[in-house]
CSV table of C-alpha atoms and ligand atoms in Angstrom, one decimal:
chain,number,residue,atom,x,y,z
A,168,MET,CA,0.0,0.0,0.0
A,169,THR,CA,1.3,3.4,-0.8
A,170,THR,CA,0.5,6.3,1.4
A,171,LYS,CA,-0.6,9.5,-0.2
A,172,GLU,CA,2.1,12.1,-0.6
A,173,HIS,CA,1.5,15.5,1.1
A,174,LEU,CA,1.4,18.3,-1.4
A,175,ILE,CA,2.6,21.6,0.1
A,176,LEU,CA,2.1,24.9,-1.7
A,177,GLY,CA,5.0,27.2,-0.8
A,178,ILE,CA,4.8,31.0,-1.2
A,179,GLU,CA,7.9,33.3,-0.9
A,180,SER,CA,7.9,37.1,-1.2
A,181,SER,CA,10.5,38.2,1.4
A,182,CYS,CA,12.7,40.3,-0.9
A,183,ASP,CA,12.7,40.7,-4.7
A,184,GLU,CA,11.5,37.3,-5.9
A,185,THR,CA,7.8,36.4,-6.1
A,186,ALA,CA,7.8,32.7,-5.9
A,187,ALA,CA,5.4,29.8,-5.6
A,188,ALA,CA,6.1,26.0,-5.7
A,189,VAL,CA,4.4,22.7,-5.1
A,190,VAL,CA,6.5,20.1,-3.4
A,191,ALA,CA,5.4,16.5,-2.6
A,192,ASP,CA,6.6,15.1,0.8
A,193,GLY,CA,9.4,17.7,1.1
A,194,ARG,CA,11.4,16.0,-1.6
A,195,ARG,CA,9.7,16.0,-5.0
A,196,ILE,CA,9.4,19.3,-6.8
A,197,LEU,CA,6.3,19.4,-8.9
A,198,SER,CA,6.7,23.1,-9.8
A,199,ASN,CA,9.0,25.9,-8.8
A,200,ILE,CA,8.0,29.3,-10.3
A,201,VAL,CA,10.2,32.4,-9.6
A,202,ALA,CA,9.4,35.8,-10.9
A,203,SER,CA,12.6,37.8,-10.5
A,204,GLN,CA,12.5,41.6,-10.1
A,205,ASN,CA,16.1,42.0,-11.1
A,206,ASP,CA,15.2,44.1,-14.2
A,207,ILE,CA,13.2,46.5,-12.0
A,208,HIS,CA,15.9,47.0,-9.3
A,209,ARG,CA,18.9,46.9,-11.7
A,210,LYS,CA,18.9,50.6,-12.4
A,211,TYR,CA,19.0,51.4,-8.7
A,212,GLY,CA,21.9,49.0,-8.0
A,213,GLY,CA,19.9,47.3,-5.2
A,214,VAL,CA,16.4,46.4,-4.1
A,215,VAL,CA,14.0,49.3,-3.7
A,216,PRO,CA,11.5,48.2,-1.0
A,217,GLU,CA,8.4,50.1,-2.4
A,218,LEU,CA,9.0,48.8,-5.9
A,219,ALA,CA,9.4,45.3,-4.6
A,220,SER,CA,6.0,45.3,-2.7
A,221,ARG,CA,4.2,46.7,-5.7
A,222,GLU,CA,5.7,44.1,-8.0
A,223,HIS,CA,4.8,41.3,-5.6
A,224,LEU,CA,1.2,42.5,-5.6
A,225,ARG,CA,1.2,42.3,-9.4
A,226,GLN,CA,2.9,38.9,-9.6
A,227,ILE,CA,1.5,36.9,-6.6
A,228,VAL,CA,-1.7,35.7,-8.2
A,229,PRO,CA,-0.3,34.6,-11.6
A,230,VAL,CA,2.8,33.1,-10.0
A,231,VAL,CA,0.7,30.9,-7.7
A,232,ARG,CA,-1.6,30.0,-10.6
A,233,GLU,CA,1.3,28.9,-12.7
A,234,ALA,CA,2.8,26.8,-9.9
A,235,LEU,CA,-0.5,24.9,-9.6
A,236,GLU,CA,-0.8,24.6,-13.4
A,237,GLN,CA,2.7,23.2,-13.8
A,238,ALA,CA,2.2,20.8,-11.0
A,239,HIS,CA,-1.1,19.7,-12.7
A,240,ILE,CA,-3.1,20.1,-9.5
A,241,ALA,CA,-6.0,22.2,-8.4
A,242,LEU,CA,-6.0,24.3,-5.2
A,243,ARG,CA,-8.2,21.8,-3.5
A,244,ASP,CA,-5.5,19.1,-3.9
A,245,VAL,CA,-3.1,21.1,-1.7
A,246,ASP,CA,-2.6,19.6,1.8
A,247,ALA,CA,-1.2,22.8,3.3
A,248,VAL,CA,-0.1,26.3,2.4
A,249,ALA,CA,3.4,27.3,3.7
A,250,VAL,CA,4.4,30.9,3.6
A,251,THR,CA,7.5,32.9,4.4
A,252,GLN,CA,6.8,35.0,7.6
A,253,GLY,CA,10.2,36.7,7.8
A,254,PRO,CA,12.9,37.9,7.9
A,255,GLY,CA,12.8,40.3,5.0
A,256,LEU,CA,11.2,43.5,3.8
A,257,VAL,CA,8.0,43.9,5.7
A,258,GLY,CA,6.0,45.3,2.8
A,259,ALA,CA,7.2,42.5,0.5
A,260,LEU,CA,6.5,39.8,3.2
A,261,LEU,CA,3.0,41.1,3.8
A,262,VAL,CA,2.0,40.3,0.2
A,263,GLY,CA,2.8,36.6,0.6
A,264,VAL,CA,1.6,36.3,4.1
A,265,THR,CA,-1.8,37.9,3.3
A,266,TYR,CA,-2.3,35.9,0.2
A,267,GLY,CA,-1.2,32.6,1.8
A,268,LYS,CA,-3.5,33.3,4.8
A,269,VAL,CA,-6.5,34.0,2.5
A,270,LEU,CA,-5.8,30.9,0.5
A,271,ALA,CA,-5.5,28.6,3.4
A,272,LEU,CA,-8.5,30.0,5.3
A,273,SER,CA,-10.7,29.9,2.2
A,274,LEU,CA,-9.7,26.4,1.4
A,275,GLY,CA,-9.9,25.2,5.0
A,276,LYS,CA,-6.3,23.9,4.7
A,277,PRO,CA,-3.6,24.2,7.3
A,278,LEU,CA,-1.4,27.4,7.2
A,279,ILE,CA,2.3,26.9,8.0
A,280,ALA,CA,4.5,29.9,8.8
A,281,VAL,CA,8.1,29.4,7.6
A,282,ASN,CA,11.2,31.3,8.4
A,283,HIS,CA,13.0,32.3,5.2
A,284,LEU,CA,16.4,31.2,6.6
A,285,GLU,CA,14.9,27.9,7.5
A,286,GLY,CA,13.9,27.6,3.9
A,287,HIS,CA,17.5,28.0,2.8
A,288,VAL,CA,18.4,25.1,5.2
A,289,HIS,CA,15.7,23.0,3.7
A,290,ALA,CA,16.7,23.7,0.1
A,291,VAL,CA,19.7,21.5,1.0
A,292,LEU,CA,17.7,18.8,2.7
A,293,LEU,CA,15.1,18.7,-0.2
A,294,GLU,CA,17.7,18.1,-2.9
A,295,ALA,CA,19.8,15.7,-0.8
A,296,ARG,CA,16.7,13.6,-0.2
A,297,ALA,CA,15.6,13.8,-3.8
A,298,ALA,CA,19.0,12.3,-4.6
A,299,GLY,CA,18.6,9.5,-2.0
A,300,ARG,CA,21.0,11.0,0.5
A,301,GLU,CA,20.0,11.9,4.0
A,302,PRO,CA,22.5,14.4,5.4
A,303,GLN,CA,23.9,13.5,8.9
A,304,LEU,CA,22.9,15.9,11.6
A,305,PRO,CA,24.1,17.9,13.5
A,306,ALA,CA,25.1,20.2,10.6
A,307,VAL,CA,26.6,23.6,10.4
A,308,CYS,CA,24.8,25.6,7.8
A,309,LEU,CA,26.2,28.7,6.2
A,310,ILE,CA,23.5,30.9,4.7
A,311,VAL,CA,25.1,33.4,2.4
A,312,SER,CA,23.1,35.7,0.3
A,313,GLY,CA,22.4,39.4,-0.5
A,314,GLY,CA,20.6,39.8,2.8
A,315,HIS,CA,22.3,37.4,5.1
A,316,THR,CA,25.7,35.8,6.0
A,317,ILE,CA,25.0,33.7,9.0
A,318,LEU,CA,26.1,30.3,10.5
A,319,TYR,CA,23.6,28.0,12.2
A,320,HIS,CA,24.0,24.8,14.1
A,321,VAL,CA,21.2,22.6,12.9
A,322,THR,CA,19.9,19.6,14.9
A,323,SER,CA,16.7,17.5,14.8
A,324,GLU,CA,14.7,15.5,17.3
A,325,PRO,CA,11.7,13.3,16.8
A,326,ALA,CA,8.2,14.9,16.9
A,327,ASN,CA,4.9,13.2,16.0
A,328,GLY,CA,6.8,10.5,14.2
A,329,ALA,CA,8.6,13.1,12.1
A,330,SER,CA,11.5,15.4,12.8
A,331,ARG,CA,11.5,18.8,14.5
A,332,PHE,CA,14.5,20.9,13.5
A,333,SER,CA,16.2,23.4,15.8
A,334,TYR,CA,18.6,26.1,14.8
A,335,THR,CA,21.2,27.8,17.0
A,336,ARG,CA,23.0,30.9,15.6
A,337,ILE,CA,26.7,30.5,15.8
A,338,GLY,CA,27.7,33.8,14.2
A,339,GLY,CA,26.8,36.2,11.5
A,340,THR,CA,27.9,39.4,9.7
A,341,ARG,CA,28.2,42.6,11.7
A,342,ASP,CA,27.8,44.8,8.7
A,343,ASP,CA,27.3,43.8,5.0
A,344,ALA,CA,26.2,40.4,3.8
A,345,ALA,CA,28.7,38.7,1.5
A,346,GLY,CA,26.3,39.1,-1.5
A,347,GLU,CA,25.8,42.8,-0.7
A,348,ALA,CA,29.6,43.2,-0.9
A,349,TYR,CA,29.6,41.4,-4.3
A,350,ASP,CA,26.8,43.8,-5.4
A,351,LYS,CA,28.5,46.9,-4.1
A,352,VAL,CA,31.9,46.1,-5.6
A,353,ALA,CA,30.3,45.2,-8.9
A,354,ARG,CA,28.6,48.6,-8.9
A,355,MET,CA,31.8,50.4,-8.2
A,356,LEU,CA,33.4,48.6,-11.1
A,357,GLY,CA,30.6,49.3,-13.5
A,358,LEU,CA,29.7,45.6,-13.7
A,359,GLY,CA,25.9,46.0,-13.1
A,360,TYR,CA,23.5,44.3,-10.8
A,361,PRO,CA,23.4,41.7,-9.3
A,362,GLY,CA,27.1,41.6,-8.9
A,363,GLY,CA,27.7,38.0,-7.8
A,364,PRO,CA,27.1,36.2,-11.1
A,365,ILE,CA,29.3,38.5,-13.2
A,366,ILE,CA,32.2,38.6,-10.7
A,367,ASP,CA,31.9,34.8,-10.6
A,368,ARG,CA,32.4,34.7,-14.4
A,369,LEU,CA,35.2,37.3,-14.6
A,370,ALA,CA,37.3,36.2,-11.6
A,371,PRO,CA,38.8,33.1,-13.3
A,372,HIS,CA,40.4,35.5,-15.8
A,373,GLY,CA,42.4,37.4,-13.1
A,374,ASP,CA,45.2,36.7,-10.6
A,375,PRO,CA,43.6,36.1,-7.2
A,376,HIS,CA,46.9,37.0,-5.5
A,377,ALA,CA,47.5,40.3,-7.3
A,378,VAL,CA,45.8,42.5,-4.7
A,379,ARG,CA,46.2,41.9,-1.0
A,380,PHE,CA,43.2,42.5,1.3
A,381,SER,CA,43.8,42.3,5.0
A,382,GLU,CA,41.7,39.8,7.0
A,383,PRO,CA,38.9,41.4,9.0
A,384,LYS,CA,39.9,41.7,12.6
A,385,MET,CA,37.1,40.3,14.8
A,386,THR,CA,36.9,40.9,18.5
A,387,GLY,CA,34.2,39.1,20.5
A,388,ASN,CA,32.5,36.2,18.7
A,389,PRO,CA,35.2,34.6,16.5
A,390,TYR,CA,32.5,33.2,14.1
A,391,ASP,CA,31.2,36.6,13.1
A,392,PHE,CA,31.9,38.0,9.7
A,393,SER,CA,32.6,41.5,8.4
A,394,PHE,CA,32.5,42.5,4.7
A,395,SER,CA,32.3,46.3,4.8
A,396,GLY,CA,36.1,46.5,5.2
A,397,ILE,CA,36.8,44.8,1.9
A,398,LYS,CA,34.3,46.9,0.1
A,399,THR,CA,36.1,50.0,1.4
A,400,ALA,CA,39.4,48.6,0.5
A,401,VAL,CA,38.2,48.1,-3.1
A,402,LEU,CA,37.0,51.7,-3.1
A,403,TYR,CA,40.5,53.0,-1.9
A,404,HIS,CA,42.2,50.8,-4.5
A,405,LEU,CA,40.1,52.4,-7.2
A,406,ARG,CA,41.0,55.9,-5.9
A,407,LYS,CA,44.6,55.0,-6.0
A,408,HIS,CA,44.2,53.8,-9.6
A,409,PRO,CA,42.3,56.6,-11.5
A,410,GLU,CA,43.6,55.0,-14.8
A,411,LEU,CA,40.8,52.4,-14.3
A,412,GLU,CA,38.1,55.1,-14.4
A,413,PRO,CA,37.6,55.2,-18.2
A,414,GLU,CA,37.0,51.4,-18.5
A,415,ILE,CA,34.5,51.6,-15.6
A,416,GLU,CA,32.6,54.3,-17.6
A,417,ALA,CA,32.8,52.2,-20.7
A,418,ARG,CA,31.3,49.2,-19.0
A,419,ARG,CA,28.5,51.4,-17.5
A,420,GLN,CA,27.7,52.6,-21.0
A,421,ALA,CA,27.7,49.0,-22.4
A,422,LEU,CA,25.3,48.0,-19.6
A,423,ALA,CA,23.1,51.0,-20.5
A,424,ARG,CA,23.0,49.7,-24.0
A,425,GLY,CA,21.9,46.3,-22.7
A,426,GLU,CA,25.3,44.6,-23.3
A,427,ARG,CA,25.3,42.6,-20.1
A,428,SER,CA,27.1,39.4,-21.1
A,429,ALA,CA,30.2,38.3,-19.3
A,430,ASP,CA,32.1,38.2,-22.6
A,431,ALA,CA,31.1,41.8,-23.4
A,432,LEU,CA,32.1,43.1,-20.0
A,433,ARG,CA,35.3,41.1,-20.0
A,434,SER,CA,36.4,42.6,-23.3
A,435,LEU,CA,36.0,46.0,-21.7
A,436,SER,CA,38.1,45.0,-18.6
A,437,SER,CA,41.9,45.4,-18.3
A,438,ALA,CA,44.1,42.8,-16.6
A,439,ALA,CA,44.3,45.1,-13.6
A,440,THR,CA,40.5,45.1,-13.2
A,441,LEU,CA,40.3,41.3,-13.6
A,442,ASP,CA,43.0,40.9,-11.0
A,443,LEU,CA,41.1,43.1,-8.6
A,444,VAL,CA,37.9,41.1,-9.2
A,445,ALA,CA,39.7,37.8,-8.7
A,446,SER,CA,41.5,39.0,-5.5
A,447,PHE,CA,38.2,40.3,-4.0
A,448,GLN,CA,36.5,37.0,-4.7
A,449,ARG,CA,39.3,35.0,-3.2
A,450,ALA,CA,39.3,37.1,0.0
A,451,VAL,CA,35.6,36.7,0.5
A,452,VAL,CA,35.5,33.0,-0.3
A,453,SER,CA,38.5,32.1,1.8
A,454,ASN,CA,37.0,33.9,4.8
A,455,LEU,CA,33.6,32.2,4.4
A,456,VAL,CA,35.2,28.8,4.1
A,457,ALA,CA,37.6,29.3,7.0
A,458,GLN,CA,34.9,30.5,9.4
A,459,THR,CA,32.5,27.7,8.4
A,460,PHE,CA,35.1,25.0,9.0
A,461,ALA,CA,36.2,26.5,12.3
A,462,ALA,CA,32.5,26.4,13.4
A,463,THR,CA,32.2,22.9,12.2
A,464,GLU,CA,35.1,21.7,14.3
A,465,ILE,CA,34.0,23.4,17.5
A,466,HIS,CA,30.5,22.0,17.1
A,467,THR,CA,31.6,18.6,16.0
A,468,ALA,CA,29.1,18.8,13.2
A,469,ARG,CA,28.7,15.8,10.8
A,470,SER,CA,27.9,17.8,7.7
A,471,ILE,CA,28.1,21.2,6.2
A,472,PHE,CA,25.3,22.9,4.3
A,473,VAL,CA,25.9,26.0,2.2
A,474,SER,CA,22.8,27.8,0.9
A,475,GLY,CA,21.7,31.2,-0.3
A,476,GLY,CA,22.4,33.2,-3.5
A,477,VAL,CA,26.2,33.3,-3.0
A,478,ALA,CA,26.2,29.5,-2.7
A,479,ALA,CA,25.8,29.5,-6.4
A,480,ASN,CA,29.4,30.8,-6.7
A,481,SER,CA,31.8,28.5,-8.5
A,482,GLU,CA,34.9,29.3,-6.5
A,483,LEU,CA,33.0,29.0,-3.2
A,484,ARG,CA,31.8,25.5,-4.2
A,485,ARG,CA,35.2,24.4,-5.4
A,486,SER,CA,36.9,25.6,-2.1
A,487,PHE,CA,34.3,24.0,0.1
A,488,GLU,CA,34.6,20.7,-1.8
A,489,SER,CA,38.3,20.5,-1.7
A,490,GLU,CA,38.5,21.5,1.9
A,491,SER,CA,35.8,19.0,2.8
A,492,ALA,CA,37.5,16.2,1.0
A,493,GLN,CA,40.7,16.9,2.9
A,494,ARG,CA,38.9,17.0,6.3
A,495,GLY,CA,36.5,14.1,5.6
A,496,ILE,CA,33.3,16.0,6.2
A,497,GLU,CA,30.5,16.0,3.7
A,498,VAL,CA,29.4,19.3,2.3
A,499,PHE,CA,25.9,19.8,0.7
A,500,PHE,CA,24.9,22.6,-1.7
A,501,PRO,CA,21.6,23.1,-3.3
A,502,SER,CA,21.5,23.3,-7.1
A,503,ARG,CA,22.0,26.8,-8.4
A,504,ALA,CA,18.3,27.2,-8.9
A,505,LEU,CA,17.5,26.4,-5.3
A,506,SER,CA,20.5,28.4,-3.9
A,507,THR,CA,18.8,31.7,-4.7
A,508,ASP,CA,15.4,32.6,-3.3
A,509,ASN,CA,12.6,30.3,-4.3
A,510,ALA,CA,9.4,28.8,-2.9
A,511,ALA,CA,10.3,25.1,-3.2
A,512,MET,CA,12.5,25.5,-0.1
A,513,ILE,CA,9.7,27.2,1.7
A,514,ALA,CA,7.4,24.2,0.8
A,515,ALA,CA,10.0,21.8,2.0
A,516,ALA,CA,10.5,23.6,5.3
A,517,GLY,CA,6.8,23.8,5.6
A,518,HIS,CA,6.4,20.1,5.1
A,519,ALA,CA,8.7,19.4,8.1
A,520,ARG,CA,6.6,21.7,10.2
A,521,PHE,CA,3.4,20.3,8.9
A,522,LEU,CA,4.4,16.8,10.0
A,523,ALA,CA,5.6,18.1,13.4
A,524,GLY,CA,2.1,19.6,13.9
A,525,ASP,CA,2.9,23.3,13.6
A,526,ARG,CA,0.0,25.4,12.5
A,527,ALA,CA,-0.4,29.2,12.1
A,528,ASP,CA,-3.8,31.0,12.2
A,529,SER,CA,-5.4,34.1,11.0
A,530,THR,CA,-3.3,36.2,13.4
A,531,LEU,CA,-0.1,35.4,11.4
A,532,ASN,CA,1.8,38.6,10.6
A,533,ALA,CA,4.9,39.4,8.6
A,534,GLU,CA,8.0,39.9,10.8
A,535,ALA,CA,10.9,41.8,9.2
A,536,ASN,CA,13.4,40.6,11.8
A,537,LEU,CA,12.1,37.1,12.6
A,538,PRO,CA,14.9,35.2,14.3
A,539,LEU,CA,15.5,31.5,13.5
A,540,THR,CA,15.3,29.2,16.5
B,165,KG4,O1,19.4,34.4,-1.9
B,165,KG4,P1,19.3,35.5,-2.9
B,165,KG4,O2,18.6,35.2,-4.2
B,165,KG4,O3,18.5,36.7,-2.3
B,165,KG4,C1,18.8,37.2,-1.0
B,165,KG4,O4,18.1,36.7,0.0
B,165,KG4,O5,19.6,38.1,-0.9
B,165,KG4,O6,20.8,36.1,-3.1
B,165,KG4,C2,21.1,37.1,-4.0
B,165,KG4,C3,22.6,37.5,-3.8
B,165,KG4,C4,23.0,38.7,-4.6
B,165,KG4,O7,23.8,39.5,-3.7
B,165,KG4,C5,23.9,38.1,-5.7
B,165,KG4,O8,24.9,39.0,-6.1
B,165,KG4,C6,24.4,36.9,-5.0
B,165,KG4,O9,23.4,36.4,-4.3
B,165,KG4,N1,24.8,35.9,-6.0
B,165,KG4,C7,26.1,35.5,-6.2
B,165,KG4,C8,26.1,34.5,-7.3
B,165,KG4,N2,24.8,34.4,-7.7
B,165,KG4,C9,24.1,35.3,-7.0
B,165,KG4,N3,27.2,35.8,-5.5
B,165,KG4,C10,28.4,35.2,-6.0
B,165,KG4,N4,28.4,34.3,-7.0
B,165,KG4,C11,27.3,33.9,-7.7
B,165,KG4,N5,27.4,33.1,-8.7
B,166,ZN,ZN1,17.3,34.3,0.8
């Protein structure tokens, strides 16, 4: 006898992606729709909260409809609605929370509140399970994106015949998130927005040892991060090298003409710029890897998870993989599609809470600073 799979509709609107997904039993993605607002925020070099909320309002209904259509299910087939409650931009979150609440209440289905960061953890679990691998816990999870750079200790214990996950914060950034540093440096260099993917593509063409950046000096919690220093160091480097200014302007103009490809931008970049890009990336990546492994050792974790937009970075993946092979600890990444914000991860996290018996009600509200516990 086969038991019926639980179908969870996930809804995510915490930042600049309106997303909806249907996931069966926390492991099988039936649909995963993401409407990105990159084109809207690009000209401002970052997310503009008012524009994000307005766009979520425009997108939420068609995105949810498309998620159901692609999954070939009707709303009544859904077993629960899981929605991101926070952290994030409050106006953006409110769109998803309100819509999720109305859907669940009108359908008479359970409503599950999900922490966005917990979603990033479950992006890893979802795909590992889909591949037939069950990661060993406790794990240390590095969530590294445009909004967050944070390390959690992840454990689970039995609950209602399922698992309840717990999260303890080990450390986090005191200033910029790593993705924010990528975006700001890309902006200074005339490489457009978002900065991570283009820096990822250009860095292999430069010498990562050409420019030296000093390690951030952390007092207090040794597992904290700081990325504002490196951003300022890039700014000072550019001031010291005014000869790089014309090519920065040339790249800005190319972007304004819509020439955004890595090849186009690379052809407008000198060796000195490519060296700077490569050195910046190496400094950020080696810091992320070193802090995560230090935390893993102190917490005797059995696996490492790396999730969030910056987890899509090629050098970050390579560094983690080679370090983990040397140390004999398994590292798990989501696919690139599940590294950045999406709703499949919210549905997967929602499924674990659904099984553990967690339910939200009509009083559910968006929380911009919701902590993960
Ligand atoms: O998780 P995400 O989609 O949204 C946030 O919650 O922030 O992450 C977006 C961030 C941006 O800062 C972007 O520049 C960065 O992730 N990013 C990357 C890469 N792809 C996206 N950073 C480095 N390398 C990449 N390949
Ligand atoms: Zn995120």
